[in-house]
PDB file of C-alpha atoms and ligand atoms in Angstrom:
ATOM      1  CA  UNK A1260     -36.831  30.345  40.660  1.00  0.00           C
ATOM      2  CA  UNK A1261     -34.109  28.510  38.820  1.00  0.00           C
ATOM      3  CA  UNK A1262     -33.571  24.814  39.369  1.00  0.00           C
ATOM      4  CA  UNK A1263     -30.430  23.295  40.784  1.00  0.00           C
ATOM      5  CA  UNK A1264     -29.892  21.272  37.631  1.00  0.00           C
ATOM      6  CA  UNK A1265     -30.056  21.268  33.853  1.00  0.00           C
ATOM      7  CA  UNK A1266     -31.084  18.442  31.551  1.00  0.00           C
ATOM      8  CA  UNK A1267     -31.023  17.990  27.805  1.00  0.00           C
ATOM      9  CA  UNK A1268     -30.657  15.267  25.218  1.00  0.00           C
ATOM     10  CA  UNK A1269     -28.123  15.109  22.447  1.00  0.00           C
ATOM     11  CA  UNK A1270     -30.071  12.185  20.961  1.00  0.00           C
ATOM     12  CA  UNK A1271     -28.554   8.932  19.854  1.00  0.00           C
ATOM     13  CA  UNK A1272     -24.832   8.757  19.176  1.00  0.00           C
ATOM     14  CA  UNK A1273     -25.173   6.802  15.933  1.00  0.00           C
ATOM     15  CA  UNK A1274     -28.151   8.807  14.638  1.00  0.00           C
ATOM     16  CA  UNK A1275     -28.565  12.383  15.884  1.00  0.00           C
ATOM     17  CA  UNK A1276     -24.981  13.041  16.957  1.00  0.00           C
ATOM     18  CA  UNK A1277     -23.543  11.456  13.825  1.00  0.00           C
ATOM     19  CA  UNK A1278     -25.717  13.791  11.747  1.00  0.00           C
ATOM     20  CA  UNK A1279     -24.723  16.934  13.669  1.00  0.00           C
ATOM     21  CA  UNK A1280     -21.074  15.981  14.150  1.00  0.00           C
ATOM     22  CA  UNK A1281     -20.666  18.050  17.284  1.00  0.00           C
ATOM     23  CA  UNK A1282     -22.913  19.210  20.129  1.00  0.00           C
ATOM     24  CA  UNK A1283     -21.743  21.614  22.834  1.00  0.00           C
ATOM     25  CA  UNK A1284     -23.850  21.318  25.992  1.00  0.00           C
ATOM     26  CA  UNK A1285     -22.455  24.001  28.307  1.00  0.00           C
ATOM     27  CA  UNK A1286     -24.828  26.832  27.468  1.00  0.00           C
ATOM     28  CA  UNK A1287     -27.998  24.743  27.414  1.00  0.00           C
ATOM     29  CA  UNK A1288     -27.110  22.987  30.655  1.00  0.00           C
ATOM     30  CA  UNK A1289     -25.902  26.164  32.331  1.00  0.00           C
ATOM     31  CA  UNK A1290     -22.415  24.852  33.043  1.00  0.00           C
ATOM     32  CA  UNK A1291     -20.184  27.365  34.823  1.00  0.00           C
ATOM     33  CA  UNK A1292     -16.947  25.491  35.471  1.00  0.00           C
ATOM     34  CA  UNK A1293     -16.368  23.479  32.328  1.00  0.00           C
ATOM     35  CA  UNK A1294     -17.519  22.990  28.746  1.00  0.00           C
ATOM     36  CA  UNK A1295     -18.505  19.601  27.394  1.00  0.00           C
ATOM     37  CA  UNK A1296     -18.809  18.679  23.745  1.00  0.00           C
ATOM     38  CA  UNK A1297     -20.010  15.419  22.198  1.00  0.00           C
ATOM     39  CA  UNK A1298     -18.410  14.620  18.884  1.00  0.00           C
ATOM     40  CA  UNK A1299     -18.968  12.028  16.205  1.00  0.00           C
ATOM     41  CA  UNK A1300     -16.436  11.888  13.398  1.00  0.00           C
ATOM     42  CA  UNK A1301     -17.178   9.574  10.472  1.00  0.00           C
ATOM     43  CA  UNK A1302     -14.744   6.897   9.332  1.00  0.00           C
ATOM     44  CA  UNK A1303     -11.481   8.492   8.262  1.00  0.00           C
ATOM     45  CA  UNK A1304     -12.691  11.967   9.197  1.00  0.00           C
ATOM     46  CA  UNK A1305     -10.690  14.540  11.107  1.00  0.00           C
ATOM     47  CA  UNK A1306     -10.676  18.165  12.184  1.00  0.00           C
ATOM     48  CA  UNK A1307      -8.420  19.849   9.597  1.00  0.00           C
ATOM     49  CA  UNK A1308      -6.199  21.763  12.019  1.00  0.00           C
ATOM     50  CA  UNK A1309      -4.030  21.297  15.089  1.00  0.00           C
ATOM     51  CA  UNK A1310      -5.013  23.345  18.126  1.00  0.00           C
ATOM     52  CA  UNK A1311      -3.869  24.165  21.633  1.00  0.00           C
ATOM     53  CA  UNK A1312      -5.527  26.256  24.345  1.00  0.00           C
ATOM     54  CA  UNK A1313      -4.693  29.417  26.259  1.00  0.00           C
ATOM     55  CA  UNK A1314      -6.102  28.365  29.641  1.00  0.00           C
ATOM     56  CA  UNK A1315      -8.082  25.161  29.373  1.00  0.00           C
ATOM     57  CA  UNK A1316      -6.990  21.591  29.831  1.00  0.00           C
ATOM     58  CA  UNK A1317      -9.080  18.965  28.065  1.00  0.00           C
ATOM     59  CA  UNK A1318     -10.157  15.419  28.802  1.00  0.00           C
ATOM     60  CA  UNK A1319     -11.186  13.309  25.826  1.00  0.00           C
ATOM     61  CA  UNK A1320     -13.318  10.260  26.576  1.00  0.00           C
ATOM     62  CA  UNK A1321     -13.606   7.830  23.690  1.00  0.00           C
ATOM     63  CA  UNK A1322     -17.184   6.522  23.735  1.00  0.00           C
ATOM     64  CA  UNK A1323     -17.216   4.377  20.591  1.00  0.00           C
ATOM     65  CA  UNK A1324     -15.014   3.487  17.667  1.00  0.00           C
ATOM     66  CA  UNK A1325     -11.317   4.207  17.458  1.00  0.00           C
ATOM     67  CA  UNK A1326      -8.868   6.633  15.972  1.00  0.00           C
ATOM     68  CA  UNK A1327      -5.464   8.237  16.080  1.00  0.00           C
ATOM     69  CA  UNK A1328      -4.571  11.021  18.496  1.00  0.00           C
ATOM     70  CA  UNK A1329      -1.652  13.349  17.881  1.00  0.00           C
ATOM     71  CA  UNK A1330      -0.257  15.429  20.722  1.00  0.00           C
ATOM     72  CA  UNK A1331       2.944  17.457  20.244  1.00  0.00           C
ATOM     73  CA  UNK A1332       3.894  15.340  17.258  1.00  0.00           C
ATOM     74  CA  UNK A1333       3.378  12.016  19.037  1.00  0.00           C
ATOM     75  CA  UNK A1334       0.693   9.843  17.465  1.00  0.00           C
ATOM     76  CA  UNK A1335      -1.072   7.011  19.267  1.00  0.00           C
ATOM     77  CA  UNK A1336      -4.087   4.766  18.837  1.00  0.00           C
ATOM     78  CA  UNK A1337      -7.211   5.356  20.925  1.00  0.00           C
ATOM     79  CA  UNK A1338     -10.403   3.326  21.203  1.00  0.00           C
ATOM     80  CA  UNK A1339     -13.613   3.033  23.205  1.00  0.00           C
ATOM     81  CA  UNK A1340     -12.881   3.400  26.901  1.00  0.00           C
ATOM     82  CA  UNK A1341      -9.692   5.394  26.544  1.00  0.00           C
ATOM     83  CA  UNK A1342      -9.430   8.680  28.434  1.00  0.00           C
ATOM     84  CA  UNK A1343      -6.831  11.260  27.419  1.00  0.00           C
ATOM     85  CA  UNK A1344      -5.875  14.454  29.314  1.00  0.00           C
ATOM     86  CA  UNK A1345      -4.204  17.233  27.355  1.00  0.00           C
ATOM     87  CA  UNK A1346      -2.533  20.247  28.968  1.00  0.00           C
ATOM     88  CA  UNK A1347      -3.467  23.648  27.528  1.00  0.00           C
ATOM     89  CA  UNK A1348      -0.184  23.922  25.607  1.00  0.00           C
ATOM     90  CA  UNK A1349      -0.485  20.439  24.058  1.00  0.00           C
ATOM     91  CA  UNK A1350      -0.826  20.745  20.288  1.00  0.00           C
ATOM     92  CA  UNK A1351      -3.515  18.222  19.428  1.00  0.00           C
ATOM     93  CA  UNK A1352      -5.413  16.640  16.570  1.00  0.00           C
ATOM     94  CA  UNK A1353      -7.649  13.612  16.274  1.00  0.00           C
ATOM     95  CA  UNK A1354      -8.540  11.385  13.333  1.00  0.00           C
ATOM     96  CA  UNK A1355     -11.283   8.777  13.227  1.00  0.00           C
ATOM     97  CA  UNK A1356     -10.493   5.178  12.346  1.00  0.00           C
ATOM     98  CA  UNK A1357     -12.425   2.847  10.064  1.00  0.00           C
ATOM     99  CA  UNK A1358     -15.453   2.567  12.382  1.00  0.00           C
ATOM    100  CA  UNK A1359     -15.610   6.287  13.043  1.00  0.00           C
ATOM    101  CA  UNK A1360     -14.984   7.913  16.391  1.00  0.00           C
ATOM    102  CA  UNK A1361     -17.458   9.081  19.006  1.00  0.00           C
ATOM    103  CA  UNK A1362     -16.036  10.973  21.942  1.00  0.00           C
ATOM    104  CA  UNK A1363     -16.770  13.626  24.480  1.00  0.00           C
ATOM    105  CA  UNK A1364     -14.411  16.411  25.367  1.00  0.00           C
ATOM    106  CA  UNK A1365     -14.493  18.202  28.713  1.00  0.00           C
ATOM    107  CA  UNK A1366     -12.560  21.421  29.001  1.00  0.00           C
ATOM    108  CA  UNK A1367     -11.910  23.377  32.156  1.00  0.00           C
ATOM    109  CA  UNK A1368      -9.361  25.932  33.208  1.00  0.00           C
ATOM    110  CA  UNK A1369      -6.148  24.170  34.221  1.00  0.00           C
ATOM    111  CA  UNK A1370      -5.463  24.445  37.942  1.00  0.00           C
ATOM    112  CA  UNK A1371      -8.979  25.643  38.767  1.00  0.00           C
ATOM    113  CA  UNK A1372     -10.144  22.568  40.690  1.00  0.00           C
ATOM    114  CA  UNK A1373      -9.607  23.349  44.376  1.00  0.00           C
ATOM    115  CA  UNK A1374     -10.819  19.928  45.549  1.00  0.00           C
ATOM    116  CA  UNK A1375     -12.758  16.930  44.297  1.00  0.00           C
ATOM    117  CA  UNK A1376     -15.641  14.695  45.320  1.00  0.00           C
ATOM    118  CA  UNK A1377     -14.345  13.203  48.567  1.00  0.00           C
ATOM    119  CA  UNK A1378     -13.779  16.637  50.081  1.00  0.00           C
ATOM    120  CA  UNK A1379     -16.679  18.397  48.367  1.00  0.00           C
ATOM    121  CA  UNK A1380     -19.599  15.988  48.829  1.00  0.00           C
ATOM    122  CA  UNK A1381     -22.026  16.548  51.700  1.00  0.00           C
ATOM    123  CA  UNK A1382     -24.608  14.001  52.872  1.00  0.00           C
ATOM    124  CA  UNK A1383     -28.219  15.265  52.747  1.00  0.00           C
ATOM    125  CA  UNK A1384     -31.269  14.244  54.770  1.00  0.00           C
ATOM    126  CA  UNK A1385     -33.651  14.165  51.783  1.00  0.00           C
ATOM    127  CA  UNK A1386     -34.643  10.821  50.207  1.00  0.00           C
ATOM    128  CA  UNK A1387     -35.341   9.663  46.662  1.00  0.00           C
ATOM    129  CA  UNK A1388     -38.500   7.623  45.989  1.00  0.00           C
ATOM    130  CA  UNK A1389     -36.474   4.398  45.773  1.00  0.00           C
ATOM    131  CA  UNK A1390     -34.971   4.833  49.214  1.00  0.00           C
ATOM    132  CA  UNK A1391     -36.712   3.229  52.150  1.00  0.00           C
TER     133      UNK A1391
HETATM  134 ZN1   ZN B2166      -9.761  22.094  22.388  1.00  0.00          ZN
END
């Protein structure tokens, strides 16, 4: 019987992720509605192409460091805590700043979310060990 969850570790951001550069977690976690990648780009590094998507919008969450984002020719500074949505057609590129750039990218088909948490959550009778 399959479990109702998946769990994995990408390791430490500064150690394991920095060494690998990029870790996609969708397949290992069994994601079915989105793909999530963790990325660590060293100081001054960048992906050497601009890309867009056919169907998927993306959300970039800057976890550490800073860098420069380019979308449709517009360049702007991003740093830890910034969250950027890009439509499928947005032509995008990202370059790490002097401290490098660690970020996660979530991609999902644009327009596919029928509702969100407040309408989708259901309260359950089960309890966790820390609940009285
Ligand atoms: Zn992309």
